[in-house]
Short mmCIF file of C-alpha atoms in Angstrom, two decimals:
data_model
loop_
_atom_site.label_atom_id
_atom_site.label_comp_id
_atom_site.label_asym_id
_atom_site.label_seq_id
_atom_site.Cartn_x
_atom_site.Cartn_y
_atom_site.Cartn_z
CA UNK A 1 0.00 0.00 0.00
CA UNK A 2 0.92 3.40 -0.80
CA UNK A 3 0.24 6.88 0.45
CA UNK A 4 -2.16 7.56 -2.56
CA UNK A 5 -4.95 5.49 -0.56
CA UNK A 6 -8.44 7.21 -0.17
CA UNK A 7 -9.02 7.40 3.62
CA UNK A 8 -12.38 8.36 4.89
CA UNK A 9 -13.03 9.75 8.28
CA UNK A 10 -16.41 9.14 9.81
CA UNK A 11 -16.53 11.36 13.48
CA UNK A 12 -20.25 12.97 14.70
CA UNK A 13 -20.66 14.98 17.84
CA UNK A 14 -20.04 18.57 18.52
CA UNK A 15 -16.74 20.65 17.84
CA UNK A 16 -14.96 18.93 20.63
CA UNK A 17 -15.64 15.52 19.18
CA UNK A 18 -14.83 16.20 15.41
CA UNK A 19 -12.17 19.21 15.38
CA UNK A 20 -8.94 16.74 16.51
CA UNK A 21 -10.59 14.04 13.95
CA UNK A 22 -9.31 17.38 11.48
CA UNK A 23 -6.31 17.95 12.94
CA UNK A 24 -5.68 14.20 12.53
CA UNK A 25 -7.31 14.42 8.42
CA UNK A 26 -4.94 17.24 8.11
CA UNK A 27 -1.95 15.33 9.05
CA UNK A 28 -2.78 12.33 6.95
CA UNK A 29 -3.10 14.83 4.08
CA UNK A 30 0.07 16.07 4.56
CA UNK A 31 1.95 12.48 4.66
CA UNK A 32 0.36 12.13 1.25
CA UNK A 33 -2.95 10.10 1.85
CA UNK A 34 -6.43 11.52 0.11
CA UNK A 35 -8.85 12.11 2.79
CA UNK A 36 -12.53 12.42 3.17
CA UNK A 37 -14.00 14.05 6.48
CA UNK A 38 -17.54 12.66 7.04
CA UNK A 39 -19.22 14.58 9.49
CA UNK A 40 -22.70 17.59 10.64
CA UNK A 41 -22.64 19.75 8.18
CA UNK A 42 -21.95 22.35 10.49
CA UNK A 43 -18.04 21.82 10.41
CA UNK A 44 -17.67 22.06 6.66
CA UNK A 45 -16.05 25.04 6.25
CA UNK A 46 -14.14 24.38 9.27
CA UNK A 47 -13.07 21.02 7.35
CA UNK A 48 -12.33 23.10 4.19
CA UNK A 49 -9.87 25.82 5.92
CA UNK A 50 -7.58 22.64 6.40
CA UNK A 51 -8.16 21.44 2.25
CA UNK A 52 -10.22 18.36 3.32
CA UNK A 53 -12.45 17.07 1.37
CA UNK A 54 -16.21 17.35 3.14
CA UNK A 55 -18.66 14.64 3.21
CA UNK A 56 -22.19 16.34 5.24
CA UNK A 57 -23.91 14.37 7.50
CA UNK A 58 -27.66 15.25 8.49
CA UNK A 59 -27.45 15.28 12.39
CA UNK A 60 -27.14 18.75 13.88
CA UNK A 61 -24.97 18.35 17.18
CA UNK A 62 -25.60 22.34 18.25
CA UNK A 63 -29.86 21.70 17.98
CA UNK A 64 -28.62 18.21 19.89
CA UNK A 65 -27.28 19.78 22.38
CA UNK A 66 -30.43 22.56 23.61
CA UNK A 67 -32.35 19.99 23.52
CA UNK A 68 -34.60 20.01 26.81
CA UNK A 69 -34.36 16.35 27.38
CA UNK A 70 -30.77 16.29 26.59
CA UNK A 71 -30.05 18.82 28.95
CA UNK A 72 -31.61 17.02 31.50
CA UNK A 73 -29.74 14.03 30.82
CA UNK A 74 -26.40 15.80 30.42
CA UNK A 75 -25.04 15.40 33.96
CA UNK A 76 -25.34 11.01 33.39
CA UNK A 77 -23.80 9.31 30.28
CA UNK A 78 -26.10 6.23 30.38
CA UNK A 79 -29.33 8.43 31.18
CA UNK A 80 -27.90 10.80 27.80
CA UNK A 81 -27.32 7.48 26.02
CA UNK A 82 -31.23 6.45 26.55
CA UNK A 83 -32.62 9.77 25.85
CA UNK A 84 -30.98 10.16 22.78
CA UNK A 85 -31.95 6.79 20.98
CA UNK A 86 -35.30 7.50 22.21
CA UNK A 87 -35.17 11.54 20.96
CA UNK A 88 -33.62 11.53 18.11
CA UNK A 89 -32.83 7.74 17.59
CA UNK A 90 -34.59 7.41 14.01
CA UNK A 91 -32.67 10.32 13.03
CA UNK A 92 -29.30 8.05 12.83
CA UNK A 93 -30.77 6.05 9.75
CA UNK A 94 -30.10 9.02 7.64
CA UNK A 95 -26.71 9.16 9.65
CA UNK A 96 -25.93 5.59 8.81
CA UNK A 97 -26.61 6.13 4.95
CA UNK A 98 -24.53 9.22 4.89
CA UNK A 99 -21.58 7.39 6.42
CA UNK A 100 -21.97 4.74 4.06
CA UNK A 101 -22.34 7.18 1.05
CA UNK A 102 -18.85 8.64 2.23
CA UNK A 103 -16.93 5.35 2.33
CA UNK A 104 -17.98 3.94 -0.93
CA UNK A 105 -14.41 4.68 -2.87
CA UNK A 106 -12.67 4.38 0.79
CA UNK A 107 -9.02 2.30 0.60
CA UNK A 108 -9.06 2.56 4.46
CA UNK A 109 -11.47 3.91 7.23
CA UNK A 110 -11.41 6.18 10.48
CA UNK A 111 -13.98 6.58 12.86
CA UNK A 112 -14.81 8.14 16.14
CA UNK A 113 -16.67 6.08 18.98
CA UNK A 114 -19.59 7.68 18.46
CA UNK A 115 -19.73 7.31 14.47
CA UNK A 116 -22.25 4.30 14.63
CA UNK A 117 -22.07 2.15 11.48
CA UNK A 118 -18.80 2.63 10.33
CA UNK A 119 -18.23 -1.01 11.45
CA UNK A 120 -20.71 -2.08 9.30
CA UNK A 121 -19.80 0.04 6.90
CA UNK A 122 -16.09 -1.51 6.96
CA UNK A 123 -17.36 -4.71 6.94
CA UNK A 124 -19.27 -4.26 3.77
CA UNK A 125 -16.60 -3.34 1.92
CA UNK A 126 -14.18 -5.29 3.74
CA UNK A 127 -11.66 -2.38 4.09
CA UNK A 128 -9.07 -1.94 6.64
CA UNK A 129 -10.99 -0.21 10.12
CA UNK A 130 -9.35 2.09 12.81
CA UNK A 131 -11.13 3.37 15.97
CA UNK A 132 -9.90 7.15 17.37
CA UNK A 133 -10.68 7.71 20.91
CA UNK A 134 -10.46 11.03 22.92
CA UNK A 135 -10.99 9.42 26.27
CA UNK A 136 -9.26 6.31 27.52
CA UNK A 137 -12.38 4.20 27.40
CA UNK A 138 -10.70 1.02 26.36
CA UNK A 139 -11.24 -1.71 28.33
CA UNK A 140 -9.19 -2.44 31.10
CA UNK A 141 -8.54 -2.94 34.92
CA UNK A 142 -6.73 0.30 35.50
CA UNK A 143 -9.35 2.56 35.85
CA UNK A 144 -13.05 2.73 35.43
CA UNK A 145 -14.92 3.84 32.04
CA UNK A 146 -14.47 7.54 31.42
CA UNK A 147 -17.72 9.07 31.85
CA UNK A 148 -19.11 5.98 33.37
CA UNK A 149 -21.65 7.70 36.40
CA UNK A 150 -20.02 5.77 39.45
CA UNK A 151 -16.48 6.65 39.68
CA UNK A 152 -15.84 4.28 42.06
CA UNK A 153 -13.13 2.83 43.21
CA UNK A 154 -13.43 -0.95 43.71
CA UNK A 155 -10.93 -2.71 42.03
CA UNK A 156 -9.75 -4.40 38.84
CA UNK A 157 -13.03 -6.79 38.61
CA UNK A 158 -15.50 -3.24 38.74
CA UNK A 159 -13.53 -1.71 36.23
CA UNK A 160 -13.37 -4.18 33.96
CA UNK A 161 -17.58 -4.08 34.22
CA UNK A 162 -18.08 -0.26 34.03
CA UNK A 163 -16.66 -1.01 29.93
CA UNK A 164 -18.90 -3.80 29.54
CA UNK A 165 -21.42 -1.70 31.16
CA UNK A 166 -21.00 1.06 28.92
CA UNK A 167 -20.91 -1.03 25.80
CA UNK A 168 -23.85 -2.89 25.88
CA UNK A 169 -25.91 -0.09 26.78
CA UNK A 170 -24.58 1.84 23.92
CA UNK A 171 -25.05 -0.75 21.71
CA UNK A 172 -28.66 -1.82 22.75
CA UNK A 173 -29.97 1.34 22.06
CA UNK A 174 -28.50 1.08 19.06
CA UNK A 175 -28.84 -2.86 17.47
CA UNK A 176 -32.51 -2.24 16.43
CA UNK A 177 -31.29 0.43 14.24
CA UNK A 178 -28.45 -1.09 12.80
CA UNK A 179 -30.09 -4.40 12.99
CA UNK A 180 -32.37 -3.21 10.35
CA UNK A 181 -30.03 -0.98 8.24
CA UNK A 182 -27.56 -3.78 7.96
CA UNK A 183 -30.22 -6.23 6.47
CA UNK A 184 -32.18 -3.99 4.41
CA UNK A 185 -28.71 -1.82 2.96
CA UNK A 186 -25.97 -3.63 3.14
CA UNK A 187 -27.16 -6.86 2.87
CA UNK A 188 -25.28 -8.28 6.01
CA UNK A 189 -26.67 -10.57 8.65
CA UNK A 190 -27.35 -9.31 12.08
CA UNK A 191 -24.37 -9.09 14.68
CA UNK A 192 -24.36 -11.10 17.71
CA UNK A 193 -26.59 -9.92 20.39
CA UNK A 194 -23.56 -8.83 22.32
CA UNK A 195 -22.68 -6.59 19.67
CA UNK A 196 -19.70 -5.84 17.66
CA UNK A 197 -17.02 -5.27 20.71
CA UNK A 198 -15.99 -8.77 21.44
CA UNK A 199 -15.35 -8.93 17.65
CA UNK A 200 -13.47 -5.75 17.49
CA UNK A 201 -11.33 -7.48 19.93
CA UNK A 202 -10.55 -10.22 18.46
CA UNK A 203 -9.70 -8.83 15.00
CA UNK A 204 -7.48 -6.49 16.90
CA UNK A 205 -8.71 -3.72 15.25
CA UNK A 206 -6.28 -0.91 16.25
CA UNK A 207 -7.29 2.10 18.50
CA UNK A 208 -5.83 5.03 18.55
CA UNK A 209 -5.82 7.41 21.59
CA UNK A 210 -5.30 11.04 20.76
CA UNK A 211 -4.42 11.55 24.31
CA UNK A 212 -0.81 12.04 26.03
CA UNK A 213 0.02 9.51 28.30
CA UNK A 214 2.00 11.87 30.91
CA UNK A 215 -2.07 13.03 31.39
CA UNK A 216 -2.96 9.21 31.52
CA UNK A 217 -0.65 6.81 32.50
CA UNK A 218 -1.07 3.82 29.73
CA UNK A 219 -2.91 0.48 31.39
CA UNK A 220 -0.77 -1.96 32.00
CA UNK A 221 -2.97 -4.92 30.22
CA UNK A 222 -3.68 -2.80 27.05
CA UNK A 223 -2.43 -5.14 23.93
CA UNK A 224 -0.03 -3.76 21.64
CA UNK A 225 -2.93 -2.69 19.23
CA UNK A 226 -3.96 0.07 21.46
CA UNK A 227 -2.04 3.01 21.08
CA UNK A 228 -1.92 6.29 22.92
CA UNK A 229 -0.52 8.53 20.31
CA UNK A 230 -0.60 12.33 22.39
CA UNK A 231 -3.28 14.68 21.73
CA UNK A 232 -4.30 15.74 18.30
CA UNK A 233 -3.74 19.49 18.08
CA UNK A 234 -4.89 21.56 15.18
CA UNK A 235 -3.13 24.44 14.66
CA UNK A 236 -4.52 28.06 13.49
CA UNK A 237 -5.34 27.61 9.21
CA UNK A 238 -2.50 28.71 7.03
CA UNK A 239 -3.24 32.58 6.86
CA UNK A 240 -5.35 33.00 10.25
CA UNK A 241 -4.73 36.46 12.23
CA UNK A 242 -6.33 37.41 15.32
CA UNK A 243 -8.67 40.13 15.76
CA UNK A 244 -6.79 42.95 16.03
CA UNK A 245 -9.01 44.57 18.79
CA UNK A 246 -8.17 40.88 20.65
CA UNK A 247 -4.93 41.99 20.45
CA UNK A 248 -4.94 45.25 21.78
CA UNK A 249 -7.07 43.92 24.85
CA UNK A 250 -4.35 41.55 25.51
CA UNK A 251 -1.48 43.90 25.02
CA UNK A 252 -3.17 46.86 27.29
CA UNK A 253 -2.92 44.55 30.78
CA UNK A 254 -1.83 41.53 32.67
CA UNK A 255 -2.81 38.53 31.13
CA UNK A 256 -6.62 37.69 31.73
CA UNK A 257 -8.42 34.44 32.41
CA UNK A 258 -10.20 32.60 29.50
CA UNK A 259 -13.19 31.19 30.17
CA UNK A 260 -14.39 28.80 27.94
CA UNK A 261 -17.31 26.52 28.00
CA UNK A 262 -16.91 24.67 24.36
CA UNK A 263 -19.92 22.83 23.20
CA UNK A 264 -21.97 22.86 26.64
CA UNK A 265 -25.28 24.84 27.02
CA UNK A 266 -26.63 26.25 29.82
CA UNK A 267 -30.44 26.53 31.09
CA UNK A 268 -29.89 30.19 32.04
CA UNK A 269 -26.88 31.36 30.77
CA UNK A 270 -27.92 35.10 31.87
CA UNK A 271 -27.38 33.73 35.77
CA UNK A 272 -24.52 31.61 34.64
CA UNK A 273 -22.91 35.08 33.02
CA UNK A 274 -23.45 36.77 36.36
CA UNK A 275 -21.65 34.44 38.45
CA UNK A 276 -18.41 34.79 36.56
CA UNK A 277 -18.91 38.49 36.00
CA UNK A 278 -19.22 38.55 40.13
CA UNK A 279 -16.56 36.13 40.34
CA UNK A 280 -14.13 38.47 37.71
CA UNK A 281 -14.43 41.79 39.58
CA UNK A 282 -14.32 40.49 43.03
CA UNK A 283 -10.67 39.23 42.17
CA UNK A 284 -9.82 41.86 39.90
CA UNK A 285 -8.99 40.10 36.94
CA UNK A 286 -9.69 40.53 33.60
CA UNK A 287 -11.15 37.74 30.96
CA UNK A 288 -11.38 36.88 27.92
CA UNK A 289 -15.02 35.22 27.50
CA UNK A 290 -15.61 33.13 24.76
CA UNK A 291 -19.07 32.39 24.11
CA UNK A 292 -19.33 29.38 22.21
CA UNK A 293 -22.78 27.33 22.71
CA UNK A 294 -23.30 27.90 26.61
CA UNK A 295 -25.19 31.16 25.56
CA UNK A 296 -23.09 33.36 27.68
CA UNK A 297 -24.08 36.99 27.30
CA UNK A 298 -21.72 39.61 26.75
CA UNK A 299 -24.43 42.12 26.81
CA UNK A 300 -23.26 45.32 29.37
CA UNK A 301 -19.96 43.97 29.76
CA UNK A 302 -17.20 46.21 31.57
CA UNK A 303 -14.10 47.26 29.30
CA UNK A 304 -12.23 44.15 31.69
CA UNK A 305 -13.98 42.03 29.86
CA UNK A 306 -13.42 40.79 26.35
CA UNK A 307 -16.29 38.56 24.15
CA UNK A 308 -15.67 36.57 21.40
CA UNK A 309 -17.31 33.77 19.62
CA UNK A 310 -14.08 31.83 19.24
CA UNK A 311 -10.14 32.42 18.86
CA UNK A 312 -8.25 28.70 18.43
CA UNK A 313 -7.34 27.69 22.02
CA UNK A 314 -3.47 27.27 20.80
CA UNK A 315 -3.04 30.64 20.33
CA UNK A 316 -4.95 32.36 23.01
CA UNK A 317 -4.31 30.19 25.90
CA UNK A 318 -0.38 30.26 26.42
CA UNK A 319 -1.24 34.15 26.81
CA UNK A 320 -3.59 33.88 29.66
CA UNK A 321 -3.30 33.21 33.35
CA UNK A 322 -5.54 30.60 33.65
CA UNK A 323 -8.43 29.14 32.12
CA UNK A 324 -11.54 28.10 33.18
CA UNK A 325 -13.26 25.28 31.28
CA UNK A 326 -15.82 22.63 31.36
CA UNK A 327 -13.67 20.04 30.97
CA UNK A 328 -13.70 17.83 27.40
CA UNK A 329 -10.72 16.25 26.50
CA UNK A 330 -9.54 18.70 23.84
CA UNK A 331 -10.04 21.80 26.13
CA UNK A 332 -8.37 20.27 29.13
CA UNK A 333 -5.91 19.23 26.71
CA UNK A 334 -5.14 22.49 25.30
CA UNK A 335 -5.18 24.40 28.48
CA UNK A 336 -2.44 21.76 29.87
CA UNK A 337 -0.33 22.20 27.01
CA UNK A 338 -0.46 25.91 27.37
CA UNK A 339 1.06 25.54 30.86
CA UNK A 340 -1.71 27.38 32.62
CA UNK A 341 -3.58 26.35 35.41
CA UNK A 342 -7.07 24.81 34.75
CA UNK A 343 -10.61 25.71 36.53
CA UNK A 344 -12.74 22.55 35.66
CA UNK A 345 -16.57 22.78 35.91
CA UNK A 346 -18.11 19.62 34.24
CA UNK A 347 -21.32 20.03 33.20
CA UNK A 348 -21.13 16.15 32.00
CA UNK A 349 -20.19 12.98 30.68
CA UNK A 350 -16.33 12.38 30.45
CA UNK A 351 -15.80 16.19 32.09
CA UNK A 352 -15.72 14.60 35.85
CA UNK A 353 -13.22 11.98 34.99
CA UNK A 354 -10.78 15.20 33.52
CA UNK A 355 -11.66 17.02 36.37
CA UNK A 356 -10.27 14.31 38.80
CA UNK A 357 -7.24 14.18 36.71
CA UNK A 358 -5.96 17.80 36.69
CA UNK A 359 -6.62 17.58 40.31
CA UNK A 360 -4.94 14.42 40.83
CA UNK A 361 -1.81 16.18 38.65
CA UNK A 362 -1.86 19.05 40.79
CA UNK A 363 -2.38 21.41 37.47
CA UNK A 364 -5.57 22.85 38.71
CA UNK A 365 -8.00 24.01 41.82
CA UNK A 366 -11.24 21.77 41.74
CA UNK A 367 -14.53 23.42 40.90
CA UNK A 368 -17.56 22.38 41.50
CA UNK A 369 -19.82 21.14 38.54
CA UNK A 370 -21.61 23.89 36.74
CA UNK A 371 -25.09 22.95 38.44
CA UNK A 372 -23.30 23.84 42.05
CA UNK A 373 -21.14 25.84 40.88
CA UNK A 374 -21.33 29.25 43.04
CA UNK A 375 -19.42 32.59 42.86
CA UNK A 376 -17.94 32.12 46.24
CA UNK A 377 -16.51 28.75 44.57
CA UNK A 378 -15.18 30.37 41.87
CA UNK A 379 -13.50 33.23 43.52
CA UNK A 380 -11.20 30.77 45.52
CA UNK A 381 -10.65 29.09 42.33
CA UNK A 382 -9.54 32.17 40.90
CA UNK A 383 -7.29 33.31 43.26
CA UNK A 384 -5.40 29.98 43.86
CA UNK A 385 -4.91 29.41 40.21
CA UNK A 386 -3.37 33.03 39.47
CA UNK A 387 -1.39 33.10 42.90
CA UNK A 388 -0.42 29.93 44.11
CA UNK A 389 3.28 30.30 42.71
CA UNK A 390 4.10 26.23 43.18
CA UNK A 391 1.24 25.58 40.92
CA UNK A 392 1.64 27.79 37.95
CA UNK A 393 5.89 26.35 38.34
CA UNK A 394 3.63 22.66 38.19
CA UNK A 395 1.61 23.85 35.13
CA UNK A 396 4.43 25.65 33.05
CA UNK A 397 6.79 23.13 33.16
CA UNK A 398 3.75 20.62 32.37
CA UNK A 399 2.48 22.44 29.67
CA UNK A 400 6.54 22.39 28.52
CA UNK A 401 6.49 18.27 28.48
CA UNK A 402 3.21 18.39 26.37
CA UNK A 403 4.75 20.81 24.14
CA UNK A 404 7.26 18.62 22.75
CA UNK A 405 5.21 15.66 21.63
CA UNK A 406 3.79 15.15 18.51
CA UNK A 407 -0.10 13.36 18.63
CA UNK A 408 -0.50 13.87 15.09
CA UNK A 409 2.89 12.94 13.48
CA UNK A 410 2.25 9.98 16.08
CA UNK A 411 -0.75 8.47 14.69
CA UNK A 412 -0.14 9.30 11.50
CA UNK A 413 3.01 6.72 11.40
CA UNK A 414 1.03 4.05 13.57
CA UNK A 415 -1.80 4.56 10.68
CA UNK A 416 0.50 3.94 8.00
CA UNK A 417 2.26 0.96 9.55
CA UNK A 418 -0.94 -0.86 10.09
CA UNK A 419 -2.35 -0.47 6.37
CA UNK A 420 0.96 -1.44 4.93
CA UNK A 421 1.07 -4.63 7.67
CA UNK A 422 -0.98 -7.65 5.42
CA UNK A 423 -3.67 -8.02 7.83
CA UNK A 424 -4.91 -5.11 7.93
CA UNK A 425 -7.93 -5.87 6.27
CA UNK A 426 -10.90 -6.05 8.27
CA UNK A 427 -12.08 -9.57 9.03
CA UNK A 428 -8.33 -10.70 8.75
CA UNK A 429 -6.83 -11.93 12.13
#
């Protein structure tokens, strides 16, 4: 095989989910490889900025998201998991079709966890399959299932079932659907009623973990086909600048805070807004607020105060003092690497497992989760994350370790060692 192979990336979720699944399409791009991003058709011009080729899938994660029932659910993986086959579960038949529409001339396939179908769809065509993961929720005894609801700690044996756990759930919700769209598109038979994991085991299909293992330390009874490649950072798009009134802001004071809040929304952002507006100006410190999708208002906001949509997180954060974030794996990520202290306030799913983390690393203060979270919190947050001297000397020279490896460059060689290795076909032991 050759570097002229089509690969096709199938990711879904929100910009946290598919943006390092670009970085990663950019990198393959550059070693040569053709590459197809299938994902919402939100992120296609996002795709384009980095010259990949855009395959739209009908789901809308940001209408996902505000969903009322969804943002009930938010705070419990398995609760979200039921609510959302039973919401918008009939929507992922047009999801499955559009995934298989993008793979038809694919030498070679990527998907994210959540991109249901691209098993079958690998199987179909009996192309080579690899699995990128943000979290570390590979089976094992280590540690239990990121965003699994009982982080508790009871041993190897509980562990091991919090996976299980989590994959038969997922998967139930999901078999009628792709019960049915296997027979009636692809023309397969139905897989087992355990699902497809025990299979993906056993072909040792690879996985590839875009997360650095001085954040995670790598389980010890992980096989050899589970690699932990360091995160997938995309950098600005050839020809970015920053806002030039950004700019100023930053250059006319001390370095603010960033407060970021990704993909997450908020029931009442306008009470959310005044917490951290109480929070700035009773610890004098300025911020730059980035809105995203919580809905954070920047109506009425004092000149200490600057709002914008986005900026990319590897330019903005190494400039600020700390960052407060909700905790997905790219943001946490990126503030690390940046060598700032993080302010964690998970609204969700694997957000308290990164939480425990940068506390456990000593990188961060510990928040509480956004539906406790309180201004009196957040002030002592604030204050030991700009001030505590032994911390930010924790976090620099952190951010310095991170700063050296190369996620990208990482996977991309694993990727093209396993499709130039004869098995790598799927079905192929």
């Amino acid at each position: 095989m050759t570097n002229s192979l089509r690969i096709t990336i199938l990711a879904l979720g929100s910009r946290g989910d598919v943006q390092p699944y670009i970085a990663l399409g950019a990198g393959l791009q550059r070693a040569g490889y053709h590459i197809t991003l299938a994902a919402p058709l939100t992120f296609a011009p996002f795709a384009q900025r980095y010259g990949l080729v855009f395959a739209p899938v009908r789901f809308n994660p940001q209408q996902f998201v505000a969903l009322p029932e969804i943002q009930q659910a938010k705070g419990n993986i398995l609760r979200l998991i039921l609510t959302a086959r039973r919401v918008v579960g009939p929507l992922f038949r047009q999801v499955f079709d559009d995934f298989w529409a993008a793979s038809q001339h694919a030498d070679a396939l990527i998907c994210s966890p959540a991109a249901h179908g691209a098993y079958d769809c690998a199987d179909k065509l009996g192309v080579p399959l690899l699995i990128g993961w943000l979290q570390p929720a590979l089976l094992t005894s280590a540690f239990p299932c990121y965003g699994f609801p009982l982080r508790l700690r009871l041993g190897g044996s509980y562990n091991r079932l919090t996976y299980l756990i989590f994959e038969q759930i997922l998967w139930q919700t999901m078999r009628p659907l792709l019960t049915s769209w296997r027979r009636r598109v692809l023309g397969l038979a139905p897989l087992p009623l355990t699902g497809p994991y025990v299979q993906m085991r056993a072909r040792r299909i690879p996985a590839l973990l875009g997360v650095s293992p001085q954040v995670v330390l790598r389980p010890g009874d992980w096989p050899a086909h589970y690699h932990m490649t360091g995160y997938w950072f995309l950098p600005p798009p050839t020809g970015w600048q920053p806002p030039a009134d950004l700019e100023r802001f930053l250059a006319t004071g001390p370095p603010p805070i960033a407060i970021e809040f990704g993909s997450m929304s908020h029931e009442q952002p306008a009470a959310l807004t005044s917490t951290i507006l109480t929070a700035l100006r009773r610890t004098g410190q300025r911020a730059v607020l980035l809105s995203g999708w919580a809905g954070l208002t920047p109506a009425d906001l004092p000149a200490s105060i600057f709002s914008i949509d986005e900026v990319p997180h590897s330019w903005l954060f190494p400039q600020v003092s700390a960052v407060v974030h909700h905790g997905g794996a790219g943001t946490t990520g990126a503030s690390l690497r940046a060598g700032v202290p993080s302010i964690l306030v998970p609204f969700g799913f694997d957000q308290f497992n990164w939480a425990d983390q940068v506390e456990a690393l000593g990188l961060g203060p510990r928040a509480a989760p956004i539906h406790r979270l309180t201004t009196d919190t957040l002030v002592a947050c604030i204050d030991q994350a700009v001030n505590d001297s032994a911390m930010r000397a924790r976090t620099a020279a952190f951010g310095a370790q991170l700063g050296v490896e190369d996620g990208v460059g990482q996977a991309v060689a694993i990727i093209r060692q396993h499709l130039q290795a004869p098995q790598a076909r799927l079905g192929v032991v």
